[in-house]
Amino acid sequence: MAPIINLIDKFKTTMHHQVDAIRDINRKYRTPRIKMTRAVRLSLLGIRIYLIILLSILLYRFITLIT
Amino acid sequence: MDLSKEGIGFRANFFYRYRRFIKTLKIYLMIAGPGIIVMVADNDAGGITTYTATGAKFGFSLIWFLILLGPIAYVIQEMTVRLGAVTKRGHAEAIFDAFGSFWGWFSLGDLLLVNWLTLITEFIGMTAALSIFGINPIITVILVLLLLIAIILQGRYWTWEKIVLVFCLLNLIYIPAAFLIKPDWNTVLNSGLIPHFQGGFSGDLFFFLMANIGTTIAPWMVFFQQSAVVDKGMREKDIPWGKFDTAIGAAFTVIVAIFCIVVTGTVLYGSSIQSAAEAATALINLHQNAGVFLAIGLFDAGLLGAICISLASSWAFGEVWGWAHSLNTKIREAPWFYLLYILILVSAALVVLIPGAPLVLITLFVQVVAVTLLPAALVFLILLLNNEELMGKYKNTLAQNIISTIIVLFLVTLSTLYCISVIFPNLFT
């Protein structure tokens, strides 16, 4: 039983480290460094709209396939 | 007397040019690698399947179209060389830094998913290729895993690169395969080099054009080449050589695609081929040696794809997580980097071995997921290349911006249509 508990503890510690690492990454890259010109803003908006449309099509296909 | 002086002058000039050529060649051989590898690996198992099916369906008539795809791939990949050499950062890290963590996580997560799914298709290609020789898929998977792990564990980027370049050379096997079946070269040239759509523009043809474009640029290629340029330690002064390397790679990939089409367009024209393995099996019955070459080529294509795709993911994660992530490091120095590489490979390989796994569905799903990442990766690339603070004098010129924007719009539109045609198979037929 003890080795299993040790293993679970090690896993927990590793997971905690990973969560901390993700927090650090989010903190480090919180502010985009690129200058937000009109072209950059428009491009990012374009990608967002593109992704929303594409995901809507995928969702529609998924629902029609199930039903 | 004058003649003898002239002779000495000629010889001196000849040796001077010869020595200069050898010196230039040596410099190129030192820099060569990322461009050739990424372009040749672009002809992965999925790519070879697309080319064989195109040749079987349309003969030589779409060769001109494939030639056009070479410069398109070059324009995109050349930008990754400049970005990597100037910033010394991989694409994942560059996205996090420039666009923030939301777009960073989106790109990284999507990259991992699409790469993992593509890796499964590479294993499908490799196991199918060796099944032709009667080799059990389990043995194929074990041998491939051992090989892929062995070539990265030697701890030197240079050695890894040269081993992979040997596999790139093996990709040229389609050239002797084409000569073995003795095609009518006049027909190949007349039918292949004059732009036309045989039998008019149809839904089927449009689907194949989209599929060929879809294999030209994959998201992993952008991430892979930039990280490879950084890991190789290329600097600003190496950019011209990096561009040359990429151009050679683009020519290489087009040549392989053309010869692949020549093989199936000659022997299997008019038949409906669904995969490269099916083409190789059909070809073995008609021309054994050419069929064997096709199967070897398919295995090599899958292997190259697997090498590059798994590394692209590990490099990207290493950059963002801040792990040591160089092939110049030993396992002890970069355990997470190597562990992730091995985990990605093993998990993808295991899926192929699951009895009744939906492999066809996975192959189709790759196209869908890739299209969710491709536009973002390409748009980010152009935006980064326009950032003067980041790129200095190496930023895109107006002409480069116009060309790359047109190409990106073209790639994104047709890849998206291809994705939609995969989701709704009867839309264009």
PDB file of N, CA, C and O in Angstrom, chain B residues 271-327:
ATOM      1  N   SER B 271      -8.057   3.996 -62.467  1.00  0.00           N
ATOM      2  CA  SER B 271      -8.550   3.188 -61.337  1.00  0.00           C
ATOM      3  C   SER B 271      -8.769   4.095 -60.123  1.00  0.00           C
ATOM      4  O   SER B 271      -8.131   5.136 -59.989  1.00  0.00           O
ATOM      5  N   SER B 272      -9.665   3.663 -59.262  1.00  0.00           N
ATOM      6  CA  SER B 272      -9.951   4.468 -58.073  1.00  0.00           C
ATOM      7  C   SER B 272      -9.063   3.996 -56.932  1.00  0.00           C
ATOM      8  O   SER B 272      -9.254   2.917 -56.378  1.00  0.00           O
ATOM      9  N   ILE B 273      -8.065   4.809 -56.605  1.00  0.00           N
ATOM     10  CA  ILE B 273      -7.104   4.441 -55.550  1.00  0.00           C
ATOM     11  C   ILE B 273      -7.416   5.267 -54.308  1.00  0.00           C
ATOM     12  O   ILE B 273      -7.532   6.486 -54.372  1.00  0.00           O
ATOM     13  N   GLN B 274      -7.565   4.591 -53.169  1.00  0.00           N
ATOM     14  CA  GLN B 274      -7.908   5.288 -51.925  1.00  0.00           C
ATOM     15  C   GLN B 274      -6.688   5.581 -51.052  1.00  0.00           C
ATOM     16  O   GLN B 274      -6.715   6.467 -50.223  1.00  0.00           O
ATOM     17  N   SER B 275      -5.635   4.762 -51.210  1.00  0.00           N
ATOM     18  CA  SER B 275      -4.441   4.994 -50.382  1.00  0.00           C
ATOM     19  C   SER B 275      -3.191   4.596 -51.152  1.00  0.00           C
ATOM     20  O   SER B 275      -3.269   3.854 -52.142  1.00  0.00           O
ATOM     21  N   ALA B 276      -2.043   5.107 -50.664  1.00  0.00           N
ATOM     22  CA  ALA B 276      -0.774   4.796 -51.332  1.00  0.00           C
ATOM     23  C   ALA B 276      -0.447   3.310 -51.210  1.00  0.00           C
ATOM     24  O   ALA B 276       0.133   2.716 -52.129  1.00  0.00           O
ATOM     25  N   ALA B 277      -0.832   2.692 -50.073  1.00  0.00           N
ATOM     26  CA  ALA B 277      -0.573   1.261 -49.879  1.00  0.00           C
ATOM     27  C   ALA B 277      -1.360   0.442 -50.905  1.00  0.00           C
ATOM     28  O   ALA B 277      -0.854  -0.544 -51.458  1.00  0.00           O
ATOM     29  N   GLU B 278      -2.602   0.881 -51.169  1.00  0.00           N
ATOM     30  CA  GLU B 278      -3.442   0.202 -52.165  1.00  0.00           C
ATOM     31  C   GLU B 278      -2.781   0.331 -53.547  1.00  0.00           C
ATOM     32  O   GLU B 278      -2.746  -0.646 -54.316  1.00  0.00           O
ATOM     33  N   ALA B 279      -2.229   1.522 -53.823  1.00  0.00           N
ATOM     34  CA  ALA B 279      -1.544   1.749 -55.108  1.00  0.00           C
ATOM     35  C   ALA B 279      -0.331   0.836 -55.225  1.00  0.00           C
ATOM     36  O   ALA B 279      -0.094   0.239 -56.279  1.00  0.00           O
ATOM     37  N   ALA B 280       0.437   0.730 -54.132  1.00  0.00           N
ATOM     38  CA  ALA B 280       1.644  -0.111 -54.157  1.00  0.00           C
ATOM     39  C   ALA B 280       1.275  -1.580 -54.385  1.00  0.00           C
ATOM     40  O   ALA B 280       1.923  -2.273 -55.170  1.00  0.00           O
ATOM     41  N   THR B 281       0.205  -2.043 -53.715  1.00  0.00           N
ATOM     42  CA  THR B 281      -0.231  -3.443 -53.878  1.00  0.00           C
ATOM     43  C   THR B 281      -0.664  -3.687 -55.317  1.00  0.00           C
ATOM     44  O   THR B 281      -0.283  -4.699 -55.932  1.00  0.00           O
ATOM     45  N   ALA B 282      -1.456  -2.757 -55.860  1.00  0.00           N
ATOM     46  CA  ALA B 282      -1.922  -2.911 -57.248  1.00  0.00           C
ATOM     47  C   ALA B 282      -0.742  -2.881 -58.205  1.00  0.00           C
ATOM     48  O   ALA B 282      -0.702  -3.642 -59.186  1.00  0.00           O
ATOM     49  N   LEU B 283       0.244  -2.029 -57.893  1.00  0.00           N
ATOM     50  CA  LEU B 283       1.405  -1.880 -58.767  1.00  0.00           C
ATOM     51  C   LEU B 283       2.293  -3.127 -58.740  1.00  0.00           C
ATOM     52  O   LEU B 283       2.849  -3.517 -59.781  1.00  0.00           O
ATOM     53  N   ILE B 284       2.408  -3.757 -57.563  1.00  0.00           N
ATOM     54  CA  ILE B 284       3.242  -4.960 -57.443  1.00  0.00           C
ATOM     55  C   ILE B 284       2.740  -6.052 -58.396  1.00  0.00           C
ATOM     56  O   ILE B 284       3.520  -6.769 -59.008  1.00  0.00           O
ATOM     57  N   ASN B 285       1.410  -6.143 -58.528  1.00  0.00           N
ATOM     58  CA  ASN B 285       0.846  -7.156 -59.430  1.00  0.00           C
ATOM     59  C   ASN B 285       1.197  -6.877 -60.891  1.00  0.00           C
ATOM     60  O   ASN B 285       1.285  -7.794 -61.704  1.00  0.00           O
ATOM     61  N   LEU B 286       1.382  -5.586 -61.224  1.00  0.00           N
ATOM     62  CA  LEU B 286       1.655  -5.224 -62.617  1.00  0.00           C
ATOM     63  C   LEU B 286       3.147  -5.079 -62.891  1.00  0.00           C
ATOM     64  O   LEU B 286       3.645  -5.439 -63.951  1.00  0.00           O
ATOM     65  N   HIS B 287       3.850  -4.499 -61.923  1.00  0.00           N
ATOM     66  CA  HIS B 287       5.294  -4.286 -62.077  1.00  0.00           C
ATOM     67  C   HIS B 287       5.927  -4.368 -60.695  1.00  0.00           C
ATOM     68  O   HIS B 287       5.933  -3.392 -59.950  1.00  0.00           O
ATOM     69  N   GLN B 288       6.465  -5.557 -60.407  1.00  0.00           N
ATOM     70  CA  GLN B 288       6.867  -5.837 -59.021  1.00  0.00           C
ATOM     71  C   GLN B 288       7.844  -4.806 -58.435  1.00  0.00           C
ATOM     72  O   GLN B 288       7.604  -4.269 -57.351  1.00  0.00           O
ATOM     73  N   ASN B 289       8.933  -4.521 -59.183  1.00  0.00           N
ATOM     74  CA  ASN B 289       9.963  -3.635 -58.622  1.00  0.00           C
ATOM     75  C   ASN B 289       9.426  -2.229 -58.340  1.00  0.00           C
ATOM     76  O   ASN B 289       9.707  -1.649 -57.290  1.00  0.00           O
ATOM     77  N   ALA B 290       8.636  -1.710 -59.291  1.00  0.00           N
ATOM     78  CA  ALA B 290       8.076  -0.357 -59.097  1.00  0.00           C
ATOM     79  C   ALA B 290       7.139  -0.347 -57.898  1.00  0.00           C
ATOM     80  O   ALA B 290       7.135   0.613 -57.113  1.00  0.00           O
ATOM     81  N   GLY B 291       6.367  -1.405 -57.734  1.00  0.00           N
ATOM     82  CA  GLY B 291       5.453  -1.519 -56.599  1.00  0.00           C
ATOM     83  C   GLY B 291       6.204  -1.560 -55.279  1.00  0.00           C
ATOM     84  O   GLY B 291       5.812  -0.913 -54.300  1.00  0.00           O
ATOM     85  N   VAL B 292       7.315  -2.314 -55.278  1.00  0.00           N
ATOM     86  CA  VAL B 292       8.146  -2.410 -54.064  1.00  0.00           C
ATOM     87  C   VAL B 292       8.727  -1.026 -53.733  1.00  0.00           C
ATOM     88  O   VAL B 292       8.712  -0.597 -52.575  1.00  0.00           O
ATOM     89  N   PHE B 293       9.201  -0.323 -54.759  1.00  0.00           N
ATOM     90  CA  PHE B 293       9.754   1.028 -54.558  1.00  0.00           C
ATOM     91  C   PHE B 293       8.685   1.965 -53.978  1.00  0.00           C
ATOM     92  O   PHE B 293       8.963   2.765 -53.099  1.00  0.00           O
ATOM     93  N   LEU B 294       7.470   1.834 -54.489  1.00  0.00           N
ATOM     94  CA  LEU B 294       6.381   2.693 -54.017  1.00  0.00           C
ATOM     95  C   LEU B 294       6.099   2.419 -52.531  1.00  0.00           C
ATOM     96  O   LEU B 294       5.877   3.346 -51.748  1.00  0.00           O
ATOM     97  N   ALA B 295       6.127   1.136 -52.164  1.00  0.00           N
ATOM     98  CA  ALA B 295       5.875   0.767 -50.763  1.00  0.00           C
ATOM     99  C   ALA B 295       6.997   1.284 -49.859  1.00  0.00           C
ATOM    100  O   ALA B 295       6.736   1.809 -48.769  1.00  0.00           O
ATOM    101  N   ILE B 296       8.260   1.147 -50.335  1.00  0.00           N
ATOM    102  CA  ILE B 296       9.396   1.656 -49.542  1.00  0.00           C
ATOM    103  C   ILE B 296       9.272   3.174 -49.382  1.00  0.00           C
ATOM    104  O   ILE B 296       9.489   3.733 -48.306  1.00  0.00           O
ATOM    105  N   GLY B 297       8.901   3.825 -50.480  1.00  0.00           N
ATOM    106  CA  GLY B 297       8.728   5.287 -50.451  1.00  0.00           C
ATOM    107  C   GLY B 297       7.655   5.700 -49.463  1.00  0.00           C
ATOM    108  O   GLY B 297       7.809   6.682 -48.739  1.00  0.00           O
ATOM    109  N   LEU B 298       6.562   4.936 -49.424  1.00  0.00           N
ATOM    110  CA  LEU B 298       5.475   5.252 -48.491  1.00  0.00           C
ATOM    111  C   LEU B 298       5.946   5.105 -47.044  1.00  0.00           C
ATOM    112  O   LEU B 298       5.667   5.949 -46.186  1.00  0.00           O
ATOM    113  N   PHE B 299       6.710   4.040 -46.777  1.00  0.00           N
ATOM    114  CA  PHE B 299       7.224   3.823 -45.424  1.00  0.00           C
ATOM    115  C   PHE B 299       8.149   4.978 -45.030  1.00  0.00           C
ATOM    116  O   PHE B 299       8.038   5.538 -43.932  1.00  0.00           O
ATOM    117  N   ASP B 300       9.039   5.334 -45.955  1.00  0.00           N
ATOM    118  CA  ASP B 300       9.987   6.422 -45.683  1.00  0.00           C
ATOM    119  C   ASP B 300       9.249   7.746 -45.447  1.00  0.00           C
ATOM    120  O   ASP B 300       9.620   8.517 -44.558  1.00  0.00           O
ATOM    121  N   ALA B 301       8.202   7.983 -46.239  1.00  0.00           N
ATOM    122  CA  ALA B 301       7.425   9.220 -46.093  1.00  0.00           C
ATOM    123  C   ALA B 301       6.787   9.283 -44.703  1.00  0.00           C
ATOM    124  O   ALA B 301       6.829  10.323 -44.037  1.00  0.00           O
ATOM    125  N   GLY B 302       6.215   8.162 -44.261  1.00  0.00           N
ATOM    126  CA  GLY B 302       5.601   8.100 -42.935  1.00  0.00           C
ATOM    127  C   GLY B 302       6.634   8.319 -41.840  1.00  0.00           C
ATOM    128  O   GLY B 302       6.392   9.024 -40.857  1.00  0.00           O
ATOM    129  N   LEU B 303       7.815   7.719 -42.045  1.00  0.00           N
ATOM    130  CA  LEU B 303       8.890   7.826 -41.049  1.00  0.00           C
ATOM    131  C   LEU B 303       9.368   9.278 -40.914  1.00  0.00           C
ATOM    132  O   LEU B 303       9.497   9.806 -39.795  1.00  0.00           O
ATOM    133  N   LEU B 304       9.584   9.937 -42.051  1.00  0.00           N
ATOM    134  CA  LEU B 304      10.024  11.344 -42.028  1.00  0.00           C
ATOM    135  C   LEU B 304       8.971  12.230 -41.369  1.00  0.00           C
ATOM    136  O   LEU B 304       9.297  13.107 -40.564  1.00  0.00           O
ATOM    137  N   GLY B 305       7.712  11.976 -41.742  1.00  0.00           N
ATOM    138  CA  GLY B 305       6.620  12.743 -41.143  1.00  0.00           C
ATOM    139  C   GLY B 305       6.607  12.561 -39.630  1.00  0.00           C
ATOM    140  O   GLY B 305       6.501  13.528 -38.871  1.00  0.00           O
ATOM    141  N   ALA B 306       6.745  11.304 -39.189  1.00  0.00           N
ATOM    142  CA  ALA B 306       6.707  11.009 -37.750  1.00  0.00           C
ATOM    143  C   ALA B 306       7.856  11.698 -37.010  1.00  0.00           C
ATOM    144  O   ALA B 306       7.663  12.264 -35.926  1.00  0.00           O
ATOM    145  N   ILE B 307       9.052  11.675 -37.606  1.00  0.00           N
ATOM    146  CA  ILE B 307      10.220  12.306 -36.975  1.00  0.00           C
ATOM    147  C   ILE B 307       9.950  13.803 -36.753  1.00  0.00           C
ATOM    148  O   ILE B 307      10.130  14.336 -35.657  1.00  0.00           O
ATOM    149  N   CYS B 308       9.497  14.459 -37.810  1.00  0.00           N
ATOM    150  CA  CYS B 308       9.354  15.927 -37.754  1.00  0.00           C
ATOM    151  C   CYS B 308       8.166  16.348 -36.899  1.00  0.00           C
ATOM    152  O   CYS B 308       8.264  17.308 -36.128  1.00  0.00           O
ATOM    153  N   ILE B 309       7.054  15.631 -37.036  1.00  0.00           N
ATOM    154  CA  ILE B 309       5.847  16.048 -36.325  1.00  0.00           C
ATOM    155  C   ILE B 309       6.016  15.887 -34.813  1.00  0.00           C
ATOM    156  O   ILE B 309       5.656  16.780 -34.039  1.00  0.00           O
ATOM    157  N   SER B 310       6.599  14.762 -34.389  1.00  0.00           N
ATOM    158  CA  SER B 310       6.753  14.556 -32.944  1.00  0.00           C
ATOM    159  C   SER B 310       7.743  15.575 -32.362  1.00  0.00           C
ATOM    160  O   SER B 310       7.564  16.067 -31.253  1.00  0.00           O
ATOM    161  N   LEU B 311       8.767  15.906 -33.154  1.00  0.00           N
ATOM    162  CA  LEU B 311       9.732  16.906 -32.678  1.00  0.00           C
ATOM    163  C   LEU B 311       9.122  18.300 -32.618  1.00  0.00           C
ATOM    164  O   LEU B 311       9.404  19.070 -31.692  1.00  0.00           O
ATOM    165  N   ALA B 312       8.269  18.616 -33.611  1.00  0.00           N
ATOM    166  CA  ALA B 312       7.624  19.943 -33.636  1.00  0.00           C
ATOM    167  C   ALA B 312       6.836  20.159 -32.348  1.00  0.00           C
ATOM    168  O   ALA B 312       6.890  21.242 -31.747  1.00  0.00           O
ATOM    169  N   SER B 313       6.116  19.116 -31.907  1.00  0.00           N
ATOM    170  CA  SER B 313       5.330  19.234 -30.669  1.00  0.00           C
ATOM    171  C   SER B 313       6.237  19.404 -29.453  1.00  0.00           C
ATOM    172  O   SER B 313       5.996  20.258 -28.600  1.00  0.00           O
ATOM    173  N   SER B 314       7.286  18.582 -29.381  1.00  0.00           N
ATOM    174  CA  SER B 314       8.175  18.634 -28.202  1.00  0.00           C
ATOM    175  C   SER B 314       8.904  19.970 -28.129  1.00  0.00           C
ATOM    176  O   SER B 314       9.056  20.541 -27.041  1.00  0.00           O
ATOM    177  N   TRP B 315       9.369  20.452 -29.265  1.00  0.00           N
ATOM    178  CA  TRP B 315      10.048  21.751 -29.290  1.00  0.00           C
ATOM    179  C   TRP B 315       9.094  22.853 -28.803  1.00  0.00           C
ATOM    180  O   TRP B 315       9.465  23.677 -27.970  1.00  0.00           O
ATOM    181  N   ALA B 316       7.863  22.834 -29.355  1.00  0.00           N
ATOM    182  CA  ALA B 316       6.893  23.883 -29.018  1.00  0.00           C
ATOM    183  C   ALA B 316       6.605  23.886 -27.514  1.00  0.00           C
ATOM    184  O   ALA B 316       6.611  24.943 -26.870  1.00  0.00           O
ATOM    185  N   PHE B 317       6.379  22.704 -26.935  1.00  0.00           N
ATOM    186  CA  PHE B 317       6.105  22.611 -25.495  1.00  0.00           C
ATOM    187  C   PHE B 317       7.313  23.049 -24.673  1.00  0.00           C
ATOM    188  O   PHE B 317       7.167  23.763 -23.677  1.00  0.00           O
ATOM    189  N   GLY B 318       8.492  22.599 -25.095  1.00  0.00           N
ATOM    190  CA  GLY B 318       9.720  22.974 -24.375  1.00  0.00           C
ATOM    191  C   GLY B 318       9.914  24.480 -24.342  1.00  0.00           C
ATOM    192  O   GLY B 318      10.281  25.047 -23.315  1.00  0.00           O
ATOM    193  N   GLU B 319       9.643  25.134 -25.490  1.00  0.00           N
ATOM    194  CA  GLU B 319       9.820  26.602 -25.571  1.00  0.00           C
ATOM    195  C   GLU B 319       8.917  27.305 -24.566  1.00  0.00           C
ATOM    196  O   GLU B 319       9.342  28.212 -23.856  1.00  0.00           O
ATOM    197  N   VAL B 320       7.643  26.886 -24.533  1.00  0.00           N
ATOM    198  CA  VAL B 320       6.660  27.594 -23.704  1.00  0.00           C
ATOM    199  C   VAL B 320       6.852  27.267 -22.226  1.00  0.00           C
ATOM    200  O   VAL B 320       6.797  28.150 -21.377  1.00  0.00           O
ATOM    201  N   TRP B 321       7.091  26.000 -21.925  1.00  0.00           N
ATOM    202  CA  TRP B 321       7.242  25.584 -20.524  1.00  0.00           C
ATOM    203  C   TRP B 321       8.589  25.985 -19.937  1.00  0.00           C
ATOM    204  O   TRP B 321       8.794  25.913 -18.739  1.00  0.00           O
ATOM    205  N   GLY B 322       9.491  26.355 -20.835  1.00  0.00           N
ATOM    206  CA  GLY B 322      10.814  26.758 -20.354  1.00  0.00           C
ATOM    207  C   GLY B 322      11.720  25.579 -20.047  1.00  0.00           C
ATOM    208  O   GLY B 322      12.735  25.728 -19.371  1.00  0.00           O
ATOM    209  N   TRP B 323      11.360  24.387 -20.558  1.00  0.00           N
ATOM    210  CA  TRP B 323      12.251  23.229 -20.370  1.00  0.00           C
ATOM    211  C   TRP B 323      13.433  23.367 -21.314  1.00  0.00           C
ATOM    212  O   TRP B 323      13.340  24.071 -22.324  1.00  0.00           O
ATOM    213  N   ALA B 324      14.520  22.660 -20.974  1.00  0.00           N
ATOM    214  CA  ALA B 324      15.601  22.531 -21.953  1.00  0.00           C
ATOM    215  C   ALA B 324      15.003  21.750 -23.126  1.00  0.00           C
ATOM    216  O   ALA B 324      14.333  20.736 -22.911  1.00  0.00           O
ATOM    217  N   HIS B 325      15.185  22.259 -24.341  1.00  0.00           N
ATOM    218  CA  HIS B 325      14.474  21.620 -25.458  1.00  0.00           C
ATOM    219  C   HIS B 325      15.326  21.583 -26.720  1.00  0.00           C
ATOM    220  O   HIS B 325      14.866  21.903 -27.809  1.00  0.00           O
ATOM    221  N   SER B 326      16.569  21.179 -26.541  1.00  0.00           N
ATOM    222  CA  SER B 326      17.446  21.109 -27.709  1.00  0.00           C
ATOM    223  C   SER B 326      17.888  19.672 -27.942  1.00  0.00           C
ATOM    224  O   SER B 326      18.094  18.914 -26.991  1.00  0.00           O
ATOM    225  N   LEU B 327      18.077  19.336 -29.215  1.00  0.00           N
ATOM    226  CA  LEU B 327      18.603  18.002 -29.528  1.00  0.00           C
ATOM    227  C   LEU B 327      20.089  17.915 -29.173  1.00  0.00           C
ATOM    228  O   LEU B 327      20.669  16.844 -29.218  1.00  0.00           O
TER     229      LEU B 327
END
